[in-house]
Coordinates of C-alpha atoms in Angstrom, one line a residue:
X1 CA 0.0 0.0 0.0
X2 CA 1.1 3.6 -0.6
X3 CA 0.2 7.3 -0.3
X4 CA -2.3 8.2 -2.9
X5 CA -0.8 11.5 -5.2
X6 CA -4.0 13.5 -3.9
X7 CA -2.8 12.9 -0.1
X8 CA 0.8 13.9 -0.6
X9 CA -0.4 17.0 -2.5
X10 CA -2.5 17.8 0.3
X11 CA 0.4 17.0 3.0
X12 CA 2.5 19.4 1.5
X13 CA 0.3 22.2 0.7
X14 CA -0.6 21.7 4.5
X15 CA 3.0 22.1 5.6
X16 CA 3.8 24.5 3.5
X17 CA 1.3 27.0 4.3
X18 CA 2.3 26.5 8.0
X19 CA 6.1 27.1 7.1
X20 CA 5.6 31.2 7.4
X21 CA 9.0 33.0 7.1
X22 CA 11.3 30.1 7.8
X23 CA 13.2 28.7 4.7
X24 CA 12.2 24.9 3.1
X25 CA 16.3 23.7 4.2
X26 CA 15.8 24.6 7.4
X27 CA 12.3 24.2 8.2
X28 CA 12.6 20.2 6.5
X29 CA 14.4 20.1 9.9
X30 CA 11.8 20.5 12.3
X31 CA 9.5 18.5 10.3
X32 CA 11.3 16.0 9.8
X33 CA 12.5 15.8 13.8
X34 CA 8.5 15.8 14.8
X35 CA 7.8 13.5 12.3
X36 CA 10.7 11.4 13.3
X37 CA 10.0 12.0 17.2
X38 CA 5.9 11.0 17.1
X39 CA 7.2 7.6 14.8
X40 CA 9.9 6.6 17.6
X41 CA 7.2 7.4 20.6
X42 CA 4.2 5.4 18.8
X43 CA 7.1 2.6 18.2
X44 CA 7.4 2.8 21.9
X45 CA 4.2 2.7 23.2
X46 CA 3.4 0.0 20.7
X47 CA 6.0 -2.2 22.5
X48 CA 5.0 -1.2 25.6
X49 CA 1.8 -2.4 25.3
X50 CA 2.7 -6.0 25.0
X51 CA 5.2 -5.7 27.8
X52 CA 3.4 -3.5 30.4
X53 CA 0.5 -6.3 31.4
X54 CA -2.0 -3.7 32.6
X55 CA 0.5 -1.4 34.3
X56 CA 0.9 2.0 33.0
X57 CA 4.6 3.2 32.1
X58 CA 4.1 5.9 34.7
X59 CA 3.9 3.7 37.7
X60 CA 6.9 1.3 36.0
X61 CA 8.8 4.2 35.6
X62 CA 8.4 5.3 38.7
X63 CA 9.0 2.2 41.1
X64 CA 12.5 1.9 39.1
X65 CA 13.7 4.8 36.6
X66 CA 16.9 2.8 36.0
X67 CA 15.6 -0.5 35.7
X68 CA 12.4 0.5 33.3
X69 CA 14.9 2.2 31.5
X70 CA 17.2 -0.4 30.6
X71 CA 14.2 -2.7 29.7
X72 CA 13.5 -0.5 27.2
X73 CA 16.8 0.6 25.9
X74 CA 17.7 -3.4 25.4
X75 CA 14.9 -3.9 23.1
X76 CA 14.5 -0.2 21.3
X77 CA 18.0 1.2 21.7
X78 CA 16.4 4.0 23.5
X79 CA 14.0 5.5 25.8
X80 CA 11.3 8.3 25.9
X81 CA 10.3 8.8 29.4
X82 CA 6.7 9.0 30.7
X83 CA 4.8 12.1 30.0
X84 CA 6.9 12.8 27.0
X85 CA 5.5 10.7 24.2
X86 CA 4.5 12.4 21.0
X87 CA 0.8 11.8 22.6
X88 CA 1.9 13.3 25.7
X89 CA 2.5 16.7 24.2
X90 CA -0.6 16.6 22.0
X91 CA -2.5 15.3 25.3
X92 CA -0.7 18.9 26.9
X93 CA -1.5 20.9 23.9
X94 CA -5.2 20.2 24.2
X95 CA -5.5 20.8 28.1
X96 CA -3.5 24.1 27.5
X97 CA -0.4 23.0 29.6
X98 CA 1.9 23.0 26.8
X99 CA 5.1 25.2 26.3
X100 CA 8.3 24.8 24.2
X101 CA 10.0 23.4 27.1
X102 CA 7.8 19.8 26.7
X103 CA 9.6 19.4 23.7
X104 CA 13.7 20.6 25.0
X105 CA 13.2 18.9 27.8
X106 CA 12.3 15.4 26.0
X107 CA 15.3 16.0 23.5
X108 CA 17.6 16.0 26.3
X109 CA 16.1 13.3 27.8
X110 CA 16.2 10.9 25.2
X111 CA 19.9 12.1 24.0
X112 CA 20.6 10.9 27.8
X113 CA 18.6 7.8 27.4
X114 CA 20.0 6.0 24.4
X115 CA 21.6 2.8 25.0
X116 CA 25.5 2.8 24.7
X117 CA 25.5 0.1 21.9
X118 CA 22.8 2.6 19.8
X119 CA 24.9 5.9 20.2
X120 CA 26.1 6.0 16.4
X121 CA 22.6 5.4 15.4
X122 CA 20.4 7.9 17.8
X123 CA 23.2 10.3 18.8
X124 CA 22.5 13.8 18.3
X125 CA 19.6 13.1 15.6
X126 CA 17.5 16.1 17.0
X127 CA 20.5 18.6 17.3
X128 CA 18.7 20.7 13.9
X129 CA 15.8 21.6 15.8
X130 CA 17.4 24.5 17.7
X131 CA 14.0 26.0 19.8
X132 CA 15.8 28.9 20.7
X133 CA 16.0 30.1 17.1
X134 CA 14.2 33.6 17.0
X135 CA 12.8 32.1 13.6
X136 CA 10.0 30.3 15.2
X137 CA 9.2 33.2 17.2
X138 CA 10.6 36.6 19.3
X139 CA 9.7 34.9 22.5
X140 CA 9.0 31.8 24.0
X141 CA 5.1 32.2 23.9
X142 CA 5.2 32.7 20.4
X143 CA 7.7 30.1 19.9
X144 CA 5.2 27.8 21.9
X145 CA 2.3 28.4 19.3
X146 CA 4.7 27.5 16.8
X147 CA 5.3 24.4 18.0
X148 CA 1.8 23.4 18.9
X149 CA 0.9 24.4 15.6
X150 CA 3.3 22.1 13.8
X151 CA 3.0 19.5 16.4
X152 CA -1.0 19.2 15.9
X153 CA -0.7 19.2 12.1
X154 CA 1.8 16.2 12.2
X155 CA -0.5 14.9 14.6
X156 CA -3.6 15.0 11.9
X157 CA -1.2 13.4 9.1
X158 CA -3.1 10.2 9.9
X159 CA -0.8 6.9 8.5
X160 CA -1.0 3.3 9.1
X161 CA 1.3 1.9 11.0
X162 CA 3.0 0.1 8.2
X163 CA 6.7 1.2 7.6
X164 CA 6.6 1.5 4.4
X165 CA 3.8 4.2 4.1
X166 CA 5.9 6.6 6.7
X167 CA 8.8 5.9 4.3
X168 CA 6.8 6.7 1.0
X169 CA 5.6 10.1 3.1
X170 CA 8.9 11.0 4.0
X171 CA 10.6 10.4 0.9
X172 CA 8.0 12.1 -1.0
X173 CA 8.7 15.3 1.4
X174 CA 12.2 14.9 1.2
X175 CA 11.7 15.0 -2.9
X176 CA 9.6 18.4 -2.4
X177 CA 12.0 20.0 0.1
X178 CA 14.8 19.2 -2.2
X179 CA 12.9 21.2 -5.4
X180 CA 12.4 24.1 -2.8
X181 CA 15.7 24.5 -1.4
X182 CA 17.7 25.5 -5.0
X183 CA 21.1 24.3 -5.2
X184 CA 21.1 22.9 -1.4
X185 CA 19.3 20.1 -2.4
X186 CA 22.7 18.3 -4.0
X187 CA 23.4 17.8 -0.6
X188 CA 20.8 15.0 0.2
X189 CA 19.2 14.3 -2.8
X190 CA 18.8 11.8 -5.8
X191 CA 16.1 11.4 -7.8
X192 CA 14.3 8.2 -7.3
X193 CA 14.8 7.8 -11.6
X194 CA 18.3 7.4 -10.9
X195 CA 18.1 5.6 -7.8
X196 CA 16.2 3.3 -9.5
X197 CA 18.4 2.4 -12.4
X198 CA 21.2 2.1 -10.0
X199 CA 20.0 -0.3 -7.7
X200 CA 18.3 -2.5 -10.3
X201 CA 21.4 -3.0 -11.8
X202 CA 23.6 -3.6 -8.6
X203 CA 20.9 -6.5 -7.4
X204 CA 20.2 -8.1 -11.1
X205 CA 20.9 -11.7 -10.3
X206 CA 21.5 -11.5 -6.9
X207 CA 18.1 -10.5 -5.0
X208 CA 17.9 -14.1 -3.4
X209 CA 20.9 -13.7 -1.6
X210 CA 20.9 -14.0 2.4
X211 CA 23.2 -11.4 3.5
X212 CA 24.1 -8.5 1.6
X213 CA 25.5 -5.4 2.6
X214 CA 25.1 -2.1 1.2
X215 CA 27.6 1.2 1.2
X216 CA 27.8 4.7 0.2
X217 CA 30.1 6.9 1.0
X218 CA 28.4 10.2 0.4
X219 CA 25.1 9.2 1.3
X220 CA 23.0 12.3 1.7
X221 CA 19.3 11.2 2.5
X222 CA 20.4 7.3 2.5
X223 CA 18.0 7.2 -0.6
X224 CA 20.3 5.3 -3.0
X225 CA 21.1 2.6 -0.2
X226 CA 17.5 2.2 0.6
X227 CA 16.4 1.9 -3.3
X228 CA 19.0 -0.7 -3.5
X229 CA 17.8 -2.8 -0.5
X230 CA 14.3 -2.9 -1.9
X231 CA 15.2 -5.4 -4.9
X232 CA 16.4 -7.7 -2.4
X233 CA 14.1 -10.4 -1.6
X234 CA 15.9 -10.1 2.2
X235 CA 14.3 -6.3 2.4
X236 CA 13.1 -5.6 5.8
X237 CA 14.3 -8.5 7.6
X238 CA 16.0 -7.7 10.4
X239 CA 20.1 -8.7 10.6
X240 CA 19.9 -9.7 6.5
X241 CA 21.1 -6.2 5.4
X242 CA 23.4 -4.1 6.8
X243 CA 23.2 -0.7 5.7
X244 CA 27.0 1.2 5.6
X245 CA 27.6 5.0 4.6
X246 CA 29.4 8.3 5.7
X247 CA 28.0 11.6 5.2
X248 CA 30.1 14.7 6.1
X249 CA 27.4 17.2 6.0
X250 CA 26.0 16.8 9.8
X251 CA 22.6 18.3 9.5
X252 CA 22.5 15.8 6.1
X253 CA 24.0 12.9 7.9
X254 CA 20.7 13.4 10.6
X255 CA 18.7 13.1 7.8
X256 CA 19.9 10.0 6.0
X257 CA 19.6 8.4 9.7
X258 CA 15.8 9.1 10.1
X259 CA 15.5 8.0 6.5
X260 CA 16.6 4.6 7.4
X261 CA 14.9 4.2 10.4
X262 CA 11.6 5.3 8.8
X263 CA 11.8 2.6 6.3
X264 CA 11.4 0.4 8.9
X265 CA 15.4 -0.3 9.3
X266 CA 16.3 -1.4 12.6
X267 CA 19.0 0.4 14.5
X268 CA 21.7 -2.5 14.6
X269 CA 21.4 -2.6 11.2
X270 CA 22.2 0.8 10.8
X271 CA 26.1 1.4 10.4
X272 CA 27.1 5.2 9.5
X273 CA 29.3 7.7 10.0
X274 CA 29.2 11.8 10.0
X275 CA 32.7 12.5 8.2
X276 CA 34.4 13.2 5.1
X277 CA 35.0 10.0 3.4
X278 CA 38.0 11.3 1.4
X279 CA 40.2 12.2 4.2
X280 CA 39.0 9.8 7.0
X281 CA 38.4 6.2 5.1
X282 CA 35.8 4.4 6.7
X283 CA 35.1 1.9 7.1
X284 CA 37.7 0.5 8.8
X285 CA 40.6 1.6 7.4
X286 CA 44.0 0.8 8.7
X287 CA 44.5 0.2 12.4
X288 CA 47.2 -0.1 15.0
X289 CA 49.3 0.5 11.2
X290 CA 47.2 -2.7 9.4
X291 CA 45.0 -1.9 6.3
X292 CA 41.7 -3.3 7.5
X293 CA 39.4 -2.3 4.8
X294 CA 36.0 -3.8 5.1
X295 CA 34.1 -4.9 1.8
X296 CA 30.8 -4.7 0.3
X297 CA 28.1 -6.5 -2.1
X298 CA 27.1 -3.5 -3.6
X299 CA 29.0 0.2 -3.2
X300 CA 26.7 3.1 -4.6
X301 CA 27.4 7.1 -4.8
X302 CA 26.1 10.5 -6.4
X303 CA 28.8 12.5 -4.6
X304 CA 29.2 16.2 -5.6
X305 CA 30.3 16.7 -8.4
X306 CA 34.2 17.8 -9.3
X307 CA 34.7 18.9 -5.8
X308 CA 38.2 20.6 -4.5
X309 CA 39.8 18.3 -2.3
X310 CA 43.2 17.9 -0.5
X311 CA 45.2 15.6 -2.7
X312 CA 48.8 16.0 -0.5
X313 CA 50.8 13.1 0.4
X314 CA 47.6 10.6 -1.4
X315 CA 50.5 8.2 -3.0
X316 CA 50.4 5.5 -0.1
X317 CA 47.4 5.7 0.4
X318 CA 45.7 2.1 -1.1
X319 CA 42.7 3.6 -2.0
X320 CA 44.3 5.7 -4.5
X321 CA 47.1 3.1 -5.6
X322 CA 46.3 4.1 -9.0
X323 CA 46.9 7.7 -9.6
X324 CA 45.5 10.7 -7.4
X325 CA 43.0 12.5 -8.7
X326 CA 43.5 16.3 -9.4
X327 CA 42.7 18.7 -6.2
X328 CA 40.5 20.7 -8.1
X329 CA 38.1 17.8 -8.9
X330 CA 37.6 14.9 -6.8
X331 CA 35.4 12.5 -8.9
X332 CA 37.8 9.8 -8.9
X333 CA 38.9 10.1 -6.0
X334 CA 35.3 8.8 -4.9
X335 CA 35.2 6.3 -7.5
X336 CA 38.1 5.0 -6.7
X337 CA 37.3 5.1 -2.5
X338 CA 34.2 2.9 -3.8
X339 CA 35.9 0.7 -5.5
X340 CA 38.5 -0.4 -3.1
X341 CA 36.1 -1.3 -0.7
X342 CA 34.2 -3.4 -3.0
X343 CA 33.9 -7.1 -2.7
X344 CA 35.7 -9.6 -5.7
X345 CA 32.4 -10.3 -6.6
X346 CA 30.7 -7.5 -5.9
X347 CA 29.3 -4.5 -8.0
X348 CA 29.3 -0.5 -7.6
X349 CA 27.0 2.4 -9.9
X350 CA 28.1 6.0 -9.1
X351 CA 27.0 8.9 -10.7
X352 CA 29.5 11.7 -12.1
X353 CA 29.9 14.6 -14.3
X354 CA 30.5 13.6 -18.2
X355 CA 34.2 15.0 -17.5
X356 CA 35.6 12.0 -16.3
X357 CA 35.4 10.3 -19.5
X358 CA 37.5 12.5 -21.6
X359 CA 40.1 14.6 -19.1
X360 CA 43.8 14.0 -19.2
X361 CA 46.9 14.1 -17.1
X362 CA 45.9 12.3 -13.5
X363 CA 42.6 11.5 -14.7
X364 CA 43.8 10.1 -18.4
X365 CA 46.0 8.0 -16.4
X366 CA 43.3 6.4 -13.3
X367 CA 40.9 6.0 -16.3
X368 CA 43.6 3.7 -18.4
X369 CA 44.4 1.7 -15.5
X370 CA 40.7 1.3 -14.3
X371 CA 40.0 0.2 -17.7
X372 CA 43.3 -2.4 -17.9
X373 CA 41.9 -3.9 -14.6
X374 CA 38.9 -4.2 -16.3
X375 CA 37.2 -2.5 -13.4
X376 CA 34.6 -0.4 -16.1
X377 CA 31.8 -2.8 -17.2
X378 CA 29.7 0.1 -18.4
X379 CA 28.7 3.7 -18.9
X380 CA 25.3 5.3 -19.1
X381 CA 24.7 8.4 -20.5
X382 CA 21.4 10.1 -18.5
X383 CA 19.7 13.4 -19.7
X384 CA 20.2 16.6 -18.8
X385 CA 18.3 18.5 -16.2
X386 CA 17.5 15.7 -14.2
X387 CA 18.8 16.6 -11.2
X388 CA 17.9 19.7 -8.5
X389 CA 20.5 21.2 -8.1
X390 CA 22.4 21.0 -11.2
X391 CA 21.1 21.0 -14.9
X392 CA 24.5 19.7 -16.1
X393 CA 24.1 16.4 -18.4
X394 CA 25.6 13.3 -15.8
X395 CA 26.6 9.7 -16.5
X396 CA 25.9 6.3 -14.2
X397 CA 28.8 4.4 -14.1
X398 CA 29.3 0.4 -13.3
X399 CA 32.4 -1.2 -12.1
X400 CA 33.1 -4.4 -10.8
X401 CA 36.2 -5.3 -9.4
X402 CA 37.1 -9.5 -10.9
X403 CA 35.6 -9.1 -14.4
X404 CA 36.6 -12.1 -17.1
X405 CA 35.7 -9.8 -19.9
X406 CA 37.2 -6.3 -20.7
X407 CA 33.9 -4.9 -23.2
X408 CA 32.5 -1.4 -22.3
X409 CA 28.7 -1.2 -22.7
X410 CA 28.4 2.3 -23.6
X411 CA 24.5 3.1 -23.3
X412 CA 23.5 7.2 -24.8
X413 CA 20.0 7.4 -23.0
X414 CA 20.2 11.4 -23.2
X415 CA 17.2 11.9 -25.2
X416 CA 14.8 9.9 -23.4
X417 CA 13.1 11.7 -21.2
X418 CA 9.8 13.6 -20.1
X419 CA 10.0 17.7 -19.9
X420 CA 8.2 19.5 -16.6
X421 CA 8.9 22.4 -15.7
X422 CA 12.5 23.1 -15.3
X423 CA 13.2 20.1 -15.2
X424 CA 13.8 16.7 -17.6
X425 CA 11.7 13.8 -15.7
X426 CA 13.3 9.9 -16.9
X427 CA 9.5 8.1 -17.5
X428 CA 9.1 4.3 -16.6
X429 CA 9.8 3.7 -20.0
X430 CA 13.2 5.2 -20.5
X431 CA 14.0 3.2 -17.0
X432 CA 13.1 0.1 -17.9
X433 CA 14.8 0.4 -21.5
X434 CA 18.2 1.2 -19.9
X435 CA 18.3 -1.8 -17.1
X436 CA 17.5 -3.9 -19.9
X437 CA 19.9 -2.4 -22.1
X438 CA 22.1 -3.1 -20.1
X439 CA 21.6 -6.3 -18.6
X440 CA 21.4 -7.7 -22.0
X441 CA 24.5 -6.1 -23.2
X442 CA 23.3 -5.8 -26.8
X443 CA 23.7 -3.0 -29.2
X444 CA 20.8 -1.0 -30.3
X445 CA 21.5 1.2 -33.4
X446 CA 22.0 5.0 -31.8
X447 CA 21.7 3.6 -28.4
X448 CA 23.7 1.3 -27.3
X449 CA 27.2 -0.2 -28.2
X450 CA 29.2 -2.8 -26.6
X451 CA 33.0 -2.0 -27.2
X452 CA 35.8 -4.3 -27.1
X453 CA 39.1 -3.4 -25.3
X454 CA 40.8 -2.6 -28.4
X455 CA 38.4 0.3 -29.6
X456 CA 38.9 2.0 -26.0
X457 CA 42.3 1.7 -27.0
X458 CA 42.0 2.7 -30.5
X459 CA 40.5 5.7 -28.8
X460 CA 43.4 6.5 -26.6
X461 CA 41.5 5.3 -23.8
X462 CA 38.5 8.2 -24.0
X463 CA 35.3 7.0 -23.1
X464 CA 33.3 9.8 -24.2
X465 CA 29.8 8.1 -25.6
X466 CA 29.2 9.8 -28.9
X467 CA 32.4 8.1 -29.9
X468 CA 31.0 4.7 -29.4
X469 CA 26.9 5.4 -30.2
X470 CA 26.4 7.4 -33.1
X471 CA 22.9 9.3 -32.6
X472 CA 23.2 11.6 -35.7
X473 CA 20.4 11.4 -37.5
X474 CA 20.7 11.7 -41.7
X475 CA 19.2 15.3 -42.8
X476 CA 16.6 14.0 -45.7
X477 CA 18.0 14.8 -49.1
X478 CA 16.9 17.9 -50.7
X479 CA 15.8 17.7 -54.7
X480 CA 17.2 20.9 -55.6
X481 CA 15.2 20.6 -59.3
X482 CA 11.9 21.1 -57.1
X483 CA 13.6 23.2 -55.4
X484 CA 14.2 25.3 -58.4
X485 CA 11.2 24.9 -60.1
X486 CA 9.8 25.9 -56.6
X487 CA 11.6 29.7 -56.6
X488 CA 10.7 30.0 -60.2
X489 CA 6.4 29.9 -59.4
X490 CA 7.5 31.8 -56.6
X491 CA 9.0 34.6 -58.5
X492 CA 6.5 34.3 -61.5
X493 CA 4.0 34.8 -58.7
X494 CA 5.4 37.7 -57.5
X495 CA 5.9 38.9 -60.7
X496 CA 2.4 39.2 -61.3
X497 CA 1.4 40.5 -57.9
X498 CA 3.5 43.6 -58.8
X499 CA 1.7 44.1 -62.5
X500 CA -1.6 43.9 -60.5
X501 CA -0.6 45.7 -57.7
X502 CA 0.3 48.7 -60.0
X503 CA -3.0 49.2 -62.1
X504 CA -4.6 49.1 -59.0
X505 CA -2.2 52.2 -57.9
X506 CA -2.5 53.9 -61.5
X507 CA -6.7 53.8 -61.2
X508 CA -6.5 55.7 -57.4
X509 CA -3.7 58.5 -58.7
X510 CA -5.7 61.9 -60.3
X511 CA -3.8 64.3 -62.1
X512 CA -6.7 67.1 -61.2
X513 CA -4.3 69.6 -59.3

C-alpha cells in the first residue's frame, strides 16, 4: 500500500502553508525531527503495550527509573520517558499545559537515554531543531504556538502503522523539500529515476541472496542505499542487510539516519558515519598500522560533483594506488574510495559529471588503469536536467572489481526523457529500456554499443559516448530541381502580384491639381 498522489499534494500544501517566514532547508528540519519523534514514541508505546500487562509506564517508571529504562533501551535502543511521548505533548497541547520546554526537555532526555550500543545510530539526531532560534518566534510564547501548531498538524497526518507508508511520506517530502531548497538540495538528494536504475542494476541476479551489505560513502538522504535494499528479496528483515555509509554534511547525515529508520530499518542494522569520506576512510581503514578495509556487495554514490579536495601526500594511500586525482576535482577520488572497498564479486553504480570520461593528465591515467583492470563494465549516459540542483548532463557508471571480460557497454540514453517544468523527468519507459539495455549487453543502433578493449584503445583510452553510439540522424535529401522549379512559381508569382498591384495604384492617382 502507498500514499495516494492526492494525499501527498495535500500534506504538502498543509506544511507549506504553516512554514511562514522560515526557509524549506531549514524548516525540512523540524518536520522532519517531529515526524521522526511522534514515529519513535508510537514505536514505543506500541511495544509497551505487550510488555506493560495492565501497568501504566508511569507507575513502571516510577517504582525503578533505572531498571524500566534499561528494559527499554535493550529492546528499542532508546527510551522516551513517561509524559513525554508524541501523545503526551498533544494530550498537553489540548488541556492548554503546553510550552516549548515539553519538547527541549524530551530531546535531552532521550539524548541521555540512548543505549551505549545505539549511540552511532540515535546520537545527536534532533540537534537541527534548535527551539531557541528567534525564527520560530521573538519569545517563547510565540515560539510555543509555533510548535503546537506544527505538532498538531503532524499529529492530523493520519498513517497506518506500516513502515513502508511513513517511508513513502517522507521520501515524498524529502523530494519536495529538495525542489524548494535550489542548489542545497545536491546535498541529500537523488532522484528516485536514478536511484532506480542504480539499484536495479547492482541487485540483477542477486536478489535471493541471504546477506548483503550495502555502502555509500556520500550518502546524503540514504535514498540510494534504501532503493538498492528494496530489490532484495531479504528487504526488511531484520540482521539480513546491513546498511554502511558516511555523510560529512551533519545536519544531512541526521537526515539520512531518520530516513533509514523510517523505512522500517532497525537500529543494529544501521552502520554510518558523519565525516568526510575522502580524508578519514571508513570503514575500517588501517588500524594499530594494518590496512583493514571492510568490503561490500554493492557500493553506490552520487557525490558532488568535481569537488576541490586535499590531494597532498595521497600516494600510499591504497585507496588511490592508481593515480591521485587532481585537487580541483575529486570524482575519482570517490570512484576510486568505492571501489576499493568493493567485494571480488561485488558490484558499484556511481553517478559523475560527463568529464571524467574525456580529461587527461591524473585523470587520463586512473581511467587507463581502471579500464586495464577491467574495473569499467559500463557507462550510461542520462539526460540533462534531471537533477535539482544541477542542470549539467551526468553519467551512471558500473564497475566491478574480478571481471573475465574487458567490453564497455556504452548506453546514450540522453534523449529519453519527459520535460516539466525546469526540469527533464526519466518516465518508466526510459528506465526500464536502460536496465535492460544493459543487462542484455546488446547493441541498439543509436543507443547502445558494446566496445571491445581494443576500440577503447583505439581511442586512446577516451570514453566519451558519442564516440562509441552514433545518434546523428541523416538530414533528408533535398531535390534541388523542385527546389528550383519551386523559386521559379515563386517569383512568377510575385511577378504578377507587382503588374496587379500597379493598375490598382495607377486607377487611385488623379492628375486634377
Amino acid at each position: 500500500m502507498a500514499l495516494t498522489a492526492d494525499k501527498k499534494t495535500l500534506i504538502w500544501k498543509t506544511l507549506n502553508e504553516t512554514r511562514g517566514k522560515i526557509e524549506p532547508a531549514e524548516y525540512k528540519n523540524y518536520i522532519f525531527g517531529l515526524m521522526f519523534y511522534k514515529f519513535l514514541s508510537e514505536k514505543a508505546q506500541n511495544w509497551l503495550v505487550g510488555q506493560l500487562r495492565g501497568e501504566t509506564w508511569a507507575n513502571i517508571w516510577e517504582q525503578n527509573p533505572e531498571k524500566a529504562a534499561a528494559f527499554m533501551q535493550l529492546k528499542l535502543g532508546y527510551v522516551i520517558q513517561p509524559g513525554e511521548l508524541f501523545s503526551d505533548w498533544q494530550e498537553a497541547i489540548n488541556t492548554d499545559q503546553f510550552n516549548v520546554s515539553n519538547v527541549a526537555d524530551a530531546l535531552i532526555h532521550f539524548n541521555q537515554g540512548i543505549q551505549q550500543g545505539a549511540k552511532a545510530t540515535f546520537g545527536g539526531i534532533f540537534d537541527d531543531m534548535d527551539l531557541s532560534s528567534s525564527r520560530l518566534g521573538s519569545n517563547t510564547q510565540t515560539r510555543t504556538k509555533t510548535l503546537m501548531d506544527w505538532i498538531s498538524l503532524i499529529d492530523q497526518i493520519e498513517l497506518d502503522e506500516d513502515a513502508d507508508i511513513l517511508g513513502d511520506l517522507y521520501e515524498y517530502l524529502i523530494g519536495m523539500f529538495a525542489a524548494n531548497s535550489g542548489a542545497k538540495a545536491g546535498e541529500f538528494y537523488t532522484p528516485h529515476q536514478v536511484s532506480d536504475i542504480m539499484a536495479r542494476i547492482l541487485t540483477a541476479g542477486r536478489e535471493e541472496m541471504s546477506e548483503y551489505s550495502l555502502y555509500d560513502p556520500a550518502m546524503g538522504s540514504g535514498s540510494l542505499l534504501l532503493t538498492t535494499a528494496s530489490y532484495m528479496h531479504n528487504d526488511g528483515v531484520r540482521g539480513t542487510i546491513k546498511y554502511y555509509g558516511q555523510e560529512v554534511i551533519t545536519t544531512t547525515y541526521n537526515l539520512g539516519r531518520i530516513n533509514l529508520m523510517m523505512h522500517g530499518v532497525e537500529y543494529n542494522d544501521i552502520h554510518i558515519h558523519n565525516a568526510d569520506t575522502l580524508s578519514s576512510d571508513w570503514p575500517d581503514g588501517v588500524q594499530s598500522g594494518v590496512d583493514s578495509p571492510r568490503m561490500f556487495d554493492a557500493v553506490m554514490a552520487n557525490p558532488p560533483y568535481s569537488l576541490r579536495w586535499d590531494n597532498t601526500n595521497r600516494e600510499d594511500d591504497q585507496r588511490f594506488k592508481g593515480g591521485v586525482a587532481p585537487k580541483s576535482k575529486a570524482d575519482f577520488a570517490f570512484l576510486q574510495h568505492g571501489l576499493y572497498h568493493l567485494k571480488q564479486n561485488g558490484r558499484m553504480a556511481i553517478v559523475l559529471p560527463h568529464g571524467v570520461l574525456f580529461r587527461g593528465a591524473a585523470e587520463g591515467r586512473i581511467r587507463k588503469q581502471l579500464l586495464e583492470n577491467r574495473n569499467i563494465s559500463a557507462v550510461i549516459g542520462l539526460p540533462e536536467k534531471i537533477f535539482t540542483n544541477t542542470g549539467i548532463p551526468t553519467i551512471i557508471m558500473i564497475l566491478e572489481k574480478n571481471r573475465t571480460t574487458d567490453y564497455v557497454m556504452f548506453i546514450d540514453a540522453s534523449k529519453g526523457f519527459e520535460k516539466q517544468k525546469n526540469n527533464n523527468i526519466l518516465r518508466q519507459q526510459d528506465i526500464d529500456l536502460i536496465v535492460d539495455t544493459y543487462l542484455k549487453h546488446e547493441d541498439i543502433d543509436k543507443y547502445a554499443h558494446v566496445a571491445t578493449f581494443d576500440e577503447i584503445k583505439e581511442n586512446d583510452f577516451n570514453l566519451n559516448i558519442p564516440r562509441y553510439v552514433n545518434t546523428f540522424e541523416e538530414e533528408k535529401s533535398v531535390d534541388l530541381k523542385k527546389v528550383d522549379e519551386s523559386l521559379t512559381s515563386i517569383d512568377k508569382e510575385i511577378s504578377e502580384s507587382n503588374q496587379k498591384f500597379n493598375e490598382l495604384y495607377q486607377q487611385l492617382v488623379s492628375t486634377d491639381e
